[in-house]
């Protein structure tokens, strides 16, 4: 099995594609004699969803969660020149205590199914790809070393400030140097905590994503001998919500872009650098300046590319599918989203913030997608989630992405009880699709009416975080009909009418950037087809219309 890849689509075997439970990976490796290092670590960038790892048959440890990195110290276990055996058990089963949650179901009419029949129920709309999705590396570092760098930037008049904190081995002194792109030192500081100021800095923004290099070095406190050096690329920028606006470097910014997925033929959800560059080229082509990592943390390579290409990222935890579409209080209960789920949610959020806080591209944390926020018990739950996120990083706004409405009305989803906890209201809405299907004539009216409800009820700026229509390429209908290219283009235009009428809207994220795989079901024709690009990244008609709109706004 290749790594990185989802294992599901690699063979012709449907039972592997739909496999539920554990699979095993194994390989041997040798560390060449030329490598000399103090510490050796085995780092997995992401394994979906639970990994248990052995080295030479001895347990190294385990990790739960499919989208974030984990590390084992193997210094004492790996011998230079020897052959070692690495074994990884990957389990794809999701329960209500996982992020994202799911449940393992058994049929009630057992006579109709083979003995022991069970299936994975997921309440989210993407194929539950599994496997070793991102690179696995042996990382060699000095034994006395820099463990962690965290920085934060501010702008004070014409001065840029970089505040940093370094965690390092004891008995060593820390020096930090800020270099510009061509290597010239523009500021420096000594100590494990400090501030570097830069006069008239070149700010990071989508138009000019200027990156500085924060070079941190560690020296022995007694001898001055250099122990370790690490470079973090940072951008000086601020982000804030003020009144009706999202501000970047004190200026209003309007988000144009998408909800996306890490998804492709054959490889499933695995890291693919060619695809990553292609997707950024397409975002550039269409005039997008932002996306949401719907519905889980994307690769570290993606975050670095967003820094370099000037893309604004809403970084989302995999809290998706905490919803049953029932209007009864059934999710935030002791059987489903309970205290253990909350603990997992908080841990995942903390690890995401730890991984991504230094990226200038990350402008917002999205703490959940379409949870049952109308349930009374969702309130204490999200109070804890939001307080936790703010305690870990108070330099970025928070967003809760809502399927709920602002107010409860007949025949609609009920009103949110938690929208006041975040700084930006994320709204996912499908008028003309799931509601009043095909009725393009109702879209602008219904959307604008709802947007005004949100503003009146919460007084927070709104991102339309999802709106979109399934579209089969090369299917045409005039006047437009659902699933045709004409329908998708017209559908998006109707939403834009509503958005353009509301000055408290801070952006539009079309669902979705590209078509993507889902579980099979009668509402999905080989996956979700709401992409503006096909799964192979070819533009549909709507892509050209969006390009005309967005390049004008840029
Ligand atoms: C949503 C979900 C997204 C789905 C989308 C759809 O509201 O957030 O994950 O894929 O709707 O197409 O139904």
Coordinates of C-alpha atoms and ligand atoms in Angstrom, one line a residue:
X1 CA 0.0 0.0 0.0
X2 CA 1.5 3.4 -1.0
X3 CA 2.1 6.0 1.7
X4 CA 0.7 8.6 1.8
X5 CA -2.6 7.5 0.4
X6 CA -6.1 6.5 1.4
X7 CA -6.2 2.7 1.0
X8 CA -9.9 2.8 -0.1
X9 CA -9.5 3.4 -3.9
X10 CA -6.2 1.8 -4.6
X11 CA -7.5 -1.7 -5.4
X12 CA -10.4 -3.1 -7.4
X13 CA -11.8 -4.6 -4.2
X14 CA -15.0 -3.1 -2.9
X15 CA -14.5 -4.8 0.4
X16 CA -11.3 -2.8 1.0
X17 CA -13.0 0.4 -0.2
X18 CA -15.8 -0.1 2.3
X19 CA -13.8 -1.9 5.0
X20 CA -14.7 -1.2 8.6
X21 CA -12.1 -1.8 11.3
X22 CA -8.4 -2.3 11.3
X23 CA -5.8 -2.5 8.6
X24 CA -2.1 -3.1 9.1
X25 CA 0.9 -1.4 7.5
X26 CA 4.4 -2.7 7.9
X27 CA 7.8 -1.9 6.5
X28 CA 11.4 -2.1 7.4
X29 CA 13.9 0.7 7.4
X30 CA 17.6 1.3 8.1
X31 CA 19.1 4.5 9.4
X32 CA 22.4 5.1 7.5
X33 CA 25.6 5.4 9.4
X34 CA 26.2 8.9 8.0
X35 CA 23.3 10.2 10.1
X36 CA 24.5 11.6 13.4
X37 CA 21.9 13.2 15.7
X38 CA 21.1 13.4 19.3
X39 CA 17.5 12.6 19.1
X40 CA 15.4 10.6 16.7
X41 CA 11.7 10.9 16.5
X42 CA 9.1 9.1 14.4
X43 CA 6.6 11.7 13.2
X44 CA 3.2 10.9 11.6
X45 CA 1.7 13.9 9.9
X46 CA -1.8 12.4 9.9
X47 CA -3.3 8.9 10.1
X48 CA -7.1 8.5 9.8
X49 CA -8.5 7.8 12.3
X50 CA -6.7 5.9 15.1
X51 CA -3.1 4.6 14.9
X52 CA -1.3 2.1 17.1
X53 CA 2.4 1.9 16.3
X54 CA 5.0 -0.8 17.1
X55 CA 8.7 -0.8 16.5
X56 CA 10.4 -4.2 16.2
X57 CA 7.2 -5.7 17.7
X58 CA 7.3 -3.4 20.8
X59 CA 4.5 -0.9 21.3
X60 CA 5.5 2.7 20.8
X61 CA 2.1 4.1 21.5
X62 CA -1.2 5.2 20.0
X63 CA -3.0 8.3 18.8
X64 CA -6.7 9.1 18.2
X65 CA -7.7 11.5 15.5
X66 CA -7.2 11.5 11.8
X67 CA -6.0 15.0 10.9
X68 CA -3.2 16.1 13.2
X69 CA 0.4 15.0 13.7
X70 CA 1.8 12.8 16.5
X71 CA 5.4 12.0 17.4
X72 CA 7.2 9.2 19.2
X73 CA 10.7 9.5 20.6
X74 CA 12.6 6.5 19.2
X75 CA 16.1 7.6 20.2
X76 CA 16.6 4.7 22.6
X77 CA 15.1 2.2 20.2
X78 CA 16.7 2.9 16.8
X79 CA 20.3 1.7 16.2
X80 CA 22.3 3.2 13.3
X81 CA 22.9 0.6 10.6
X82 CA 20.4 -1.9 12.0
X83 CA 17.2 -3.0 10.2
X84 CA 14.1 -2.1 12.0
X85 CA 10.5 -3.1 11.5
X86 CA 7.8 -0.5 11.8
X87 CA 4.2 -1.7 12.2
X88 CA 1.1 0.5 12.2
X89 CA -2.4 -0.6 12.9
X90 CA -5.0 1.9 11.5
X91 CA -8.6 1.8 12.7
X92 CA -11.2 3.8 10.8
X93 CA -14.1 3.2 13.2
X94 CA -15.8 6.4 14.5
X95 CA -18.0 6.6 17.6
X96 CA -19.7 9.6 19.3
X97 CA -16.5 10.2 21.3
X98 CA -14.4 10.8 18.2
X99 CA -13.7 13.9 16.2
X100 CA -15.5 13.7 13.8
X101 CA -18.1 11.6 15.5
X102 CA -19.9 8.7 14.0
X103 CA -21.6 5.5 15.2
X104 CA -21.3 1.8 14.5
X105 CA -24.8 0.5 13.7
X106 CA -26.3 -3.0 13.7
X107 CA -29.4 -4.0 11.8
X108 CA -32.6 -4.6 13.8
X109 CA -34.0 -7.1 11.2
X110 CA -31.1 -9.4 11.7
X111 CA -32.6 -12.2 9.5
X112 CA -32.0 -10.1 6.4
X113 CA -28.2 -9.7 7.1
X114 CA -25.3 -12.0 7.6
X115 CA -24.3 -12.7 11.2
X116 CA -22.4 -9.8 12.8
X117 CA -23.3 -7.3 10.1
X118 CA -22.6 -3.8 11.1
X119 CA -21.8 -0.5 9.3
X120 CA -20.3 2.9 10.0
X121 CA -22.9 5.6 10.2
X122 CA -21.4 9.0 9.6
X123 CA -23.5 12.2 9.9
X124 CA -21.1 14.1 7.7
X125 CA -21.1 14.3 3.9
X126 CA -17.7 13.1 2.8
X127 CA -16.4 9.7 2.1
X128 CA -14.7 8.3 5.3
X129 CA -11.3 7.8 3.7
X130 CA -8.8 6.1 5.9
X131 CA -5.1 5.2 5.9
X132 CA -1.8 6.9 6.4
X133 CA -2.8 10.2 4.7
X134 CA 0.3 12.3 5.2
X135 CA 4.1 11.6 5.3
X136 CA 5.7 9.6 8.0
X137 CA 9.3 10.8 8.8
X138 CA 12.2 10.0 11.0
X139 CA 13.2 13.4 12.4
X140 CA 16.8 13.9 13.6
X141 CA 17.5 16.8 16.0
X142 CA 20.2 17.7 18.4
X143 CA 19.5 16.3 21.9
X144 CA 19.5 19.8 23.5
X145 CA 17.2 21.6 21.3
X146 CA 14.4 24.1 20.5
X147 CA 11.1 22.4 21.4
X148 CA 8.5 25.0 20.5
X149 CA 8.2 28.5 19.0
X150 CA 5.1 30.5 19.3
X151 CA 4.7 34.0 18.0
X152 CA 2.2 36.7 17.5
X153 CA 2.3 40.0 15.6
X154 CA 0.9 43.4 16.2
X155 CA 1.0 46.7 14.4
X156 CA 1.5 49.8 16.4
X157 CA 1.3 52.9 14.1
X158 CA 4.2 52.4 11.7
X159 CA 5.9 49.8 13.9
X160 CA 5.5 46.0 13.5
X161 CA 5.9 43.9 16.7
X162 CA 6.8 40.3 16.8
X163 CA 6.3 38.8 20.3
X164 CA 7.7 35.3 20.6
X165 CA 8.0 32.6 23.2
X166 CA 10.5 29.7 22.9
X167 CA 10.5 26.5 24.8
X168 CA 13.9 24.8 24.8
X169 CA 16.2 22.4 26.7
X170 CA 17.4 23.8 30.1
X171 CA 20.8 25.4 30.5
X172 CA 20.7 27.2 27.2
X173 CA 20.2 30.7 26.0
X174 CA 17.9 31.7 23.2
X175 CA 18.5 34.4 20.5
X176 CA 15.9 35.4 17.9
X177 CA 16.7 37.2 14.7
X178 CA 14.2 38.5 12.2
X179 CA 15.3 38.4 8.6
X180 CA 13.6 39.7 5.5
X181 CA 13.2 37.7 2.4
X182 CA 16.7 38.3 1.1
X183 CA 18.3 37.5 4.5
X184 CA 19.0 40.9 5.9
X185 CA 18.5 41.1 9.7
X186 CA 15.7 43.6 10.5
X187 CA 15.5 43.1 14.2
X188 CA 16.7 40.8 17.0
X189 CA 16.2 39.9 20.7
X190 CA 17.7 37.7 23.3
X191 CA 15.8 35.4 25.7
X192 CA 13.2 32.7 25.6
X193 CA 10.5 35.4 25.5
X194 CA 10.9 38.6 23.7
X195 CA 9.8 41.3 21.3
X196 CA 11.3 42.3 18.0
X197 CA 10.2 45.6 16.6
X198 CA 10.4 46.5 12.9
X199 CA 10.0 50.0 11.6
X200 CA 7.7 50.3 8.6
X201 CA 7.4 46.6 8.2
X202 CA 6.1 45.0 5.0
X203 CA 2.8 43.6 6.1
X204 CA 1.4 40.2 5.1
X205 CA -1.8 40.4 3.1
X206 CA -3.4 38.5 0.2
X207 CA -2.2 41.1 -2.2
X208 CA 1.4 41.1 -0.9
X209 CA 2.0 38.0 1.3
X210 CA 5.3 39.1 2.6
X211 CA 7.0 36.6 4.9
X212 CA 9.8 37.3 7.3
X213 CA 12.1 34.5 8.6
X214 CA 12.2 34.3 12.4
X215 CA 15.5 32.5 13.1
X216 CA 15.7 31.1 16.6
X217 CA 19.1 29.8 17.8
X218 CA 20.0 28.1 21.0
X219 CA 23.4 28.2 22.6
X220 CA 24.9 26.5 25.7
X221 CA 24.7 29.0 28.6
X222 CA 28.2 28.2 29.8
X223 CA 30.2 27.7 26.7
X224 CA 28.2 29.6 24.1
X225 CA 28.4 26.6 21.8
X226 CA 25.6 26.6 19.3
X227 CA 23.2 23.8 20.0
X228 CA 20.3 24.2 17.6
X229 CA 18.8 26.6 15.0
X230 CA 15.2 26.7 13.7
X231 CA 13.6 29.0 11.3
X232 CA 9.9 29.8 11.2
X233 CA 8.4 31.9 8.4
X234 CA 6.0 34.5 9.8
X235 CA 4.0 37.4 8.5
X236 CA 3.3 40.6 10.3
X237 CA -0.4 41.2 10.2
X238 CA -3.4 41.7 12.5
X239 CA -6.9 40.4 12.2
X240 CA -9.9 41.7 14.1
X241 CA -13.7 41.9 14.0
X242 CA -15.1 45.4 14.4
X243 CA -18.8 46.1 14.1
X244 CA -19.9 44.9 10.6
X245 CA -16.4 44.2 9.4
X246 CA -13.6 41.8 9.4
X247 CA -10.3 43.8 9.5
X248 CA -6.9 42.7 8.2
X249 CA -4.2 45.1 9.1
X250 CA -6.9 47.5 10.2
X251 CA -8.6 47.5 6.7
X252 CA -11.9 45.8 5.8
X253 CA -11.5 42.6 3.9
X254 CA -14.2 40.6 2.1
X255 CA -13.7 36.9 1.9
X256 CA -14.2 35.3 -1.6
X257 CA -13.7 31.6 -1.8
X258 CA -14.8 28.2 -0.9
X259 CA -15.4 25.4 1.4
X260 CA -13.0 22.7 0.2
X261 CA -12.0 19.1 0.8
X262 CA -8.8 17.2 0.7
X263 CA -10.1 14.8 -2.0
X264 CA -9.0 13.3 -5.3
X265 CA -9.4 10.2 -7.4
X266 CA -7.2 7.3 -6.5
X267 CA -5.4 8.9 -3.6
X268 CA -8.5 9.8 -1.6
X269 CA -7.6 12.2 1.2
X270 CA -3.8 11.9 1.0
X271 CA -1.4 14.7 0.6
X272 CA -0.6 15.4 -3.0
X273 CA 1.7 18.3 -3.6
X274 CA 0.9 18.6 -7.3
X275 CA -2.8 18.9 -6.5
X276 CA -2.1 21.4 -3.7
X277 CA -0.3 23.7 -6.2
X278 CA -3.0 23.2 -8.8
X279 CA -5.7 24.1 -6.3
X280 CA -3.9 27.3 -5.4
X281 CA -3.4 28.1 -9.0
X282 CA -7.2 27.7 -9.6
X283 CA -8.0 29.8 -6.5
X284 CA -5.8 32.5 -8.0
X285 CA -7.3 32.1 -11.4
X286 CA -10.9 32.5 -10.1
X287 CA -10.0 35.5 -7.9
X288 CA -10.5 33.7 -4.5
X289 CA -8.7 35.1 -1.5
X290 CA -9.8 32.6 1.1
X291 CA -11.1 29.1 2.1
X292 CA -12.3 27.1 5.0
X293 CA -10.6 23.9 5.8
X294 CA -14.0 22.2 5.8
X295 CA -14.3 19.9 7.7
X296 CA -11.0 19.1 9.4
X297 CA -7.4 20.4 9.6
X298 CA -5.6 20.3 6.3
X299 CA -2.0 19.3 5.8
X300 CA 0.8 21.4 7.1
X301 CA 2.0 21.8 3.5
X302 CA -1.3 23.4 2.7
X303 CA -1.0 25.9 5.6
X304 CA 2.5 26.9 4.4
X305 CA 1.3 27.3 0.9
X306 CA -1.5 29.6 2.0
X307 CA 1.1 31.7 3.8
X308 CA 3.2 32.0 0.7
X309 CA 0.3 32.5 -1.7
X310 CA -1.6 35.0 0.4
X311 CA -4.7 32.9 1.0
X312 CA -6.8 33.6 4.1
X313 CA -7.7 30.4 5.9
X314 CA -10.5 29.6 8.3
X315 CA -9.1 26.7 10.2
X316 CA -11.7 24.1 11.2
X317 CA -11.7 21.3 13.8
X318 CA -13.3 18.1 12.7
X319 CA -16.4 18.8 14.8
X320 CA -18.7 17.9 11.9
X321 CA -21.8 15.6 12.0
X322 CA -22.9 16.6 15.5
X323 CA -26.4 16.7 14.1
X324 CA -29.2 14.3 13.3
X325 CA -31.5 16.8 11.4
X326 CA -34.1 16.0 14.0
X327 CA -35.3 19.1 15.8
X328 CA -35.5 17.2 19.1
X329 CA -32.7 17.4 21.7
X330 CA -30.9 14.2 20.8
X331 CA -27.3 15.1 20.1
X332 CA -26.0 16.8 23.2
X333 CA -27.1 14.0 25.5
X334 CA -25.1 11.5 27.6
X335 CA -25.4 8.8 24.9
X336 CA -24.1 11.0 22.1
X337 CA -22.1 14.3 22.3
X338 CA -21.3 13.8 26.0
X339 CA -18.5 14.9 28.3
X340 CA -16.0 12.5 26.6
X341 CA -16.9 14.0 23.2
X342 CA -16.3 17.4 24.7
X343 CA -12.9 16.4 26.1
X344 CA -12.0 15.1 22.6
X345 CA -13.2 18.3 21.0
X346 CA -11.1 20.4 23.4
X347 CA -8.0 18.3 22.9
X348 CA -8.3 18.4 19.1
X349 CA -8.9 22.2 19.2
X350 CA -5.8 22.7 21.4
X351 CA -3.7 20.5 19.1
X352 CA -4.9 22.4 16.0
X353 CA -4.1 25.8 17.6
X354 CA -0.7 24.5 18.7
X355 CA 0.1 23.3 15.1
X356 CA -1.2 26.3 13.2
X357 CA -1.0 29.4 15.4
X358 CA 2.1 30.8 13.8
X359 CA 0.6 30.9 10.3
X360 CA -0.3 34.4 9.1
X361 CA -2.8 32.8 6.7
X362 CA -4.9 31.5 9.5
X363 CA -7.3 34.3 10.4
X364 CA -10.0 32.5 12.2
X365 CA -10.8 29.2 14.2
X366 CA -13.9 27.5 13.2
X367 CA -15.0 25.4 16.2
X368 CA -17.8 23.3 14.6
X369 CA -19.8 22.8 11.4
X370 CA -23.6 22.5 11.6
X371 CA -23.9 21.1 15.1
X372 CA -27.4 20.9 16.7
X373 CA -27.0 24.3 18.2
X374 CA -30.7 24.7 18.8
X375 CA -30.5 22.1 21.6
X376 CA -30.3 23.6 25.1
X377 CA -27.4 21.4 26.1
X378 CA -25.4 22.7 23.2
X379 CA -25.0 26.0 25.1
X380 CA -22.8 24.8 28.0
X381 CA -20.9 22.6 25.5
X382 CA -20.0 25.5 23.2
X383 CA -19.4 27.8 26.1
X384 CA -16.5 25.5 27.1
X385 CA -15.3 25.1 23.5
X386 CA -15.2 28.8 22.8
X387 CA -13.6 29.6 26.2
X388 CA -11.0 27.0 25.6
X389 CA -10.2 28.4 22.1
X390 CA -9.9 32.0 23.4
X391 CA -7.7 30.9 26.3
X392 CA -5.3 29.3 23.8
X393 CA -5.3 32.1 21.3
X394 CA -7.0 35.4 21.7
X395 CA -5.5 36.9 18.6
X396 CA -8.0 35.5 16.1
X397 CA -11.8 35.6 15.9
X398 CA -13.9 32.5 16.4
X399 CA -16.6 31.2 14.2
X400 CA -19.3 28.6 14.7
X401 CA -20.8 27.4 11.4
X402 CA -24.5 27.1 11.7
X403 CA -27.1 25.0 10.0
X404 CA -29.5 26.5 12.5
X405 CA -31.4 29.7 11.8
X406 CA -31.2 33.0 13.6
X407 CA -34.8 32.7 14.7
X408 CA -37.2 29.8 15.0
X409 CA -39.9 29.9 12.3
X410 CA -42.3 27.2 11.1
X411 CA -40.9 24.5 8.8
X412 CA -37.4 25.7 9.1
X413 CA -34.4 24.6 11.2
X414 CA -34.8 26.1 14.7
X415 CA -32.8 29.1 16.0
X416 CA -29.2 28.9 17.2
X417 CA -28.7 29.2 21.0
X418 CA -24.9 29.6 20.6
X419 CA -24.2 32.2 17.9
X420 CA -23.5 34.9 20.5
X421 CA -20.4 32.9 21.7
X422 CA -18.4 33.4 18.5
X423 CA -17.2 36.6 16.7
X424 CA -18.3 35.7 13.2
X425 CA -21.5 33.9 12.4
X426 CA -20.9 31.2 9.7
X427 CA -24.2 30.4 7.9
X428 CA -24.6 27.4 5.6
X429 CA -27.7 27.7 3.4
X430 CA -29.3 25.9 0.5
X431 CA -32.4 27.8 -0.6
X432 CA -33.4 26.6 -4.0
X433 CA -31.7 23.3 -3.3
X434 CA -32.7 21.5 -0.1
X435 CA -35.4 24.1 0.5
X436 CA -37.8 24.9 -2.3
X437 CA -35.8 22.8 -4.8
X438 CA -35.4 24.4 -8.2
X439 CA -37.1 27.7 -7.1
X440 CA -34.4 30.1 -8.2
X441 CA -37.0 32.9 -8.0
X442 CA -37.2 32.6 -4.2
X443 CA -33.5 32.5 -3.4
X444 CA -32.6 36.2 -3.1
X445 CA -35.6 37.0 -1.1
X446 CA -35.3 34.1 1.4
X447 CA -31.5 34.6 1.8
X448 CA -31.6 38.3 2.4
X449 CA -34.4 37.9 4.9
X450 CA -32.5 35.4 6.8
X451 CA -29.2 37.3 6.7
X452 CA -31.1 40.3 8.2
X453 CA -32.4 38.1 11.0
X454 CA -28.9 37.0 11.9
X455 CA -27.7 40.6 12.1
X456 CA -30.7 41.8 14.0
X457 CA -30.5 38.9 16.5
X458 CA -26.7 38.8 17.1
X459 CA -25.1 41.9 15.7
X460 CA -22.1 39.9 14.4
X461 CA -20.7 40.0 10.9
X462 CA -21.7 37.0 8.8
X463 CA -19.9 34.8 6.4
X464 CA -22.1 32.8 4.1
X465 CA -19.9 29.7 4.7
X466 CA -21.8 27.4 2.3
X467 CA -24.2 27.8 -0.7
X468 CA -24.1 25.6 -3.7
X469 CA -25.9 23.3 -6.1
X470 CA -25.0 19.9 -7.4
X471 CA -24.0 20.2 -11.1
X472 CA -23.2 17.5 -13.6
X473 CA -20.7 18.9 -16.1
X474 CA -21.9 19.0 -19.7
X475 CA -25.6 18.8 -18.6
X476 CA -27.4 21.9 -20.0
X477 CA -30.9 23.2 -19.5
X478 CA -32.3 26.5 -20.5
X479 CA -34.4 27.8 -18.7
X480 CA -32.1 26.4 -15.9
X481 CA -33.0 23.1 -14.1
X482 CA -31.3 21.5 -11.1
X483 CA -28.1 19.7 -11.9
X484 CA -27.4 21.7 -15.1
X485 CA -24.5 24.0 -15.5
X486 CA -26.9 26.9 -16.2
X487 CA -28.7 26.3 -12.9
X488 CA -25.5 26.4 -10.8
X489 CA -24.4 29.7 -12.4
X490 CA -27.8 31.3 -12.0
X491 CA -28.2 29.9 -8.4
X492 CA -24.9 31.5 -7.2
X493 CA -25.9 34.8 -8.9
X494 CA -29.2 34.8 -6.9
X495 CA -27.3 34.5 -3.7
X496 CA -24.9 37.3 -4.7
X497 CA -27.9 39.6 -5.1
X498 CA -28.8 39.0 -1.4
X499 CA -25.2 39.3 -0.2
X500 CA -24.6 42.5 -2.1
X501 CA -27.6 44.0 -0.3
X502 CA -26.2 43.4 3.2
X503 CA -23.3 45.4 4.4
X504 CA -22.8 43.2 7.5
X505 CA -21.8 40.2 5.3
X506 CA -18.0 39.7 5.4
X507 CA -17.7 37.1 2.7
X508 CA -19.0 34.3 0.5
X509 CA -17.7 30.8 0.5
X510 CA -19.2 28.7 -2.3
X511 CA -19.8 25.0 -1.5
X512 CA -17.7 23.5 -2.9
X513 CA -14.4 24.2 -4.6
X514 CA -14.4 20.8 -6.4
X515 CA -16.6 17.8 -6.6
X516 CA -15.7 15.2 -3.9
X517 CA -16.4 11.7 -2.8
X518 CA -19.2 10.9 -0.4
X519 CA -20.8 7.7 0.9
X520 CA -23.3 6.2 -1.5
X521 CA -26.8 7.4 -1.3
X522 CA -29.7 8.4 -3.6
X523 CA -28.9 12.1 -3.3
X524 CA -25.3 11.6 -4.4
X525 CA -24.4 10.8 -8.1
X526 CA -20.9 9.5 -7.7
X527 CA -20.3 11.9 -4.8
X528 CA -21.2 15.5 -4.1
X529 CA -21.2 17.5 -7.3
X530 CA -21.5 21.0 -5.9
X531 CA -18.0 21.7 -7.1
X532 CA -17.4 24.8 -9.2
X533 CA -14.6 22.6 -10.6
X534 CA -14.9 18.9 -11.3
X535 CA -13.0 16.5 -9.2
X536 CA -10.3 16.6 -11.9
X537 CA -10.2 20.3 -11.5
X538 CA -11.9 21.4 -14.8
X539 CA -14.1 24.5 -14.5
X540 CA -17.8 24.3 -14.8
X541 CA -19.8 27.2 -16.3
X542 CA -20.3 28.7 -12.9
X543 CA -16.5 29.0 -12.4
X544 CA -16.3 31.5 -15.2
X545 CA -19.2 33.6 -13.8
X546 CA -17.5 33.5 -10.3
X547 CA -14.3 34.5 -11.9
X548 CA -15.9 37.5 -13.5
X549 CA -17.4 38.6 -10.2
X550 CA -14.4 38.0 -8.0
X551 CA -11.6 39.3 -10.2
X552 CA -13.6 42.6 -10.4
X553 CA -13.8 42.7 -6.5
X554 CA -10.1 41.8 -6.1
Ligands
LIG1 C1 -23.7 21.0 4.3 C2 -22.4 20.4 4.9 C3 -21.5 19.9 3.9 C4 -22.3 19.2 2.8 C5 -23.3 20.2 2.2 C6 -24.1 19.5 1.1 O1 -24.4 21.8 4.9 O2 -21.8 21.3 5.8 O3 -20.6 19.1 4.5 O4 -21.5 18.6 1.9 O5 -24.1 20.7 3.1 O6 -23.8 19.5 -0.1 O7 -25.2 19.0 1.4

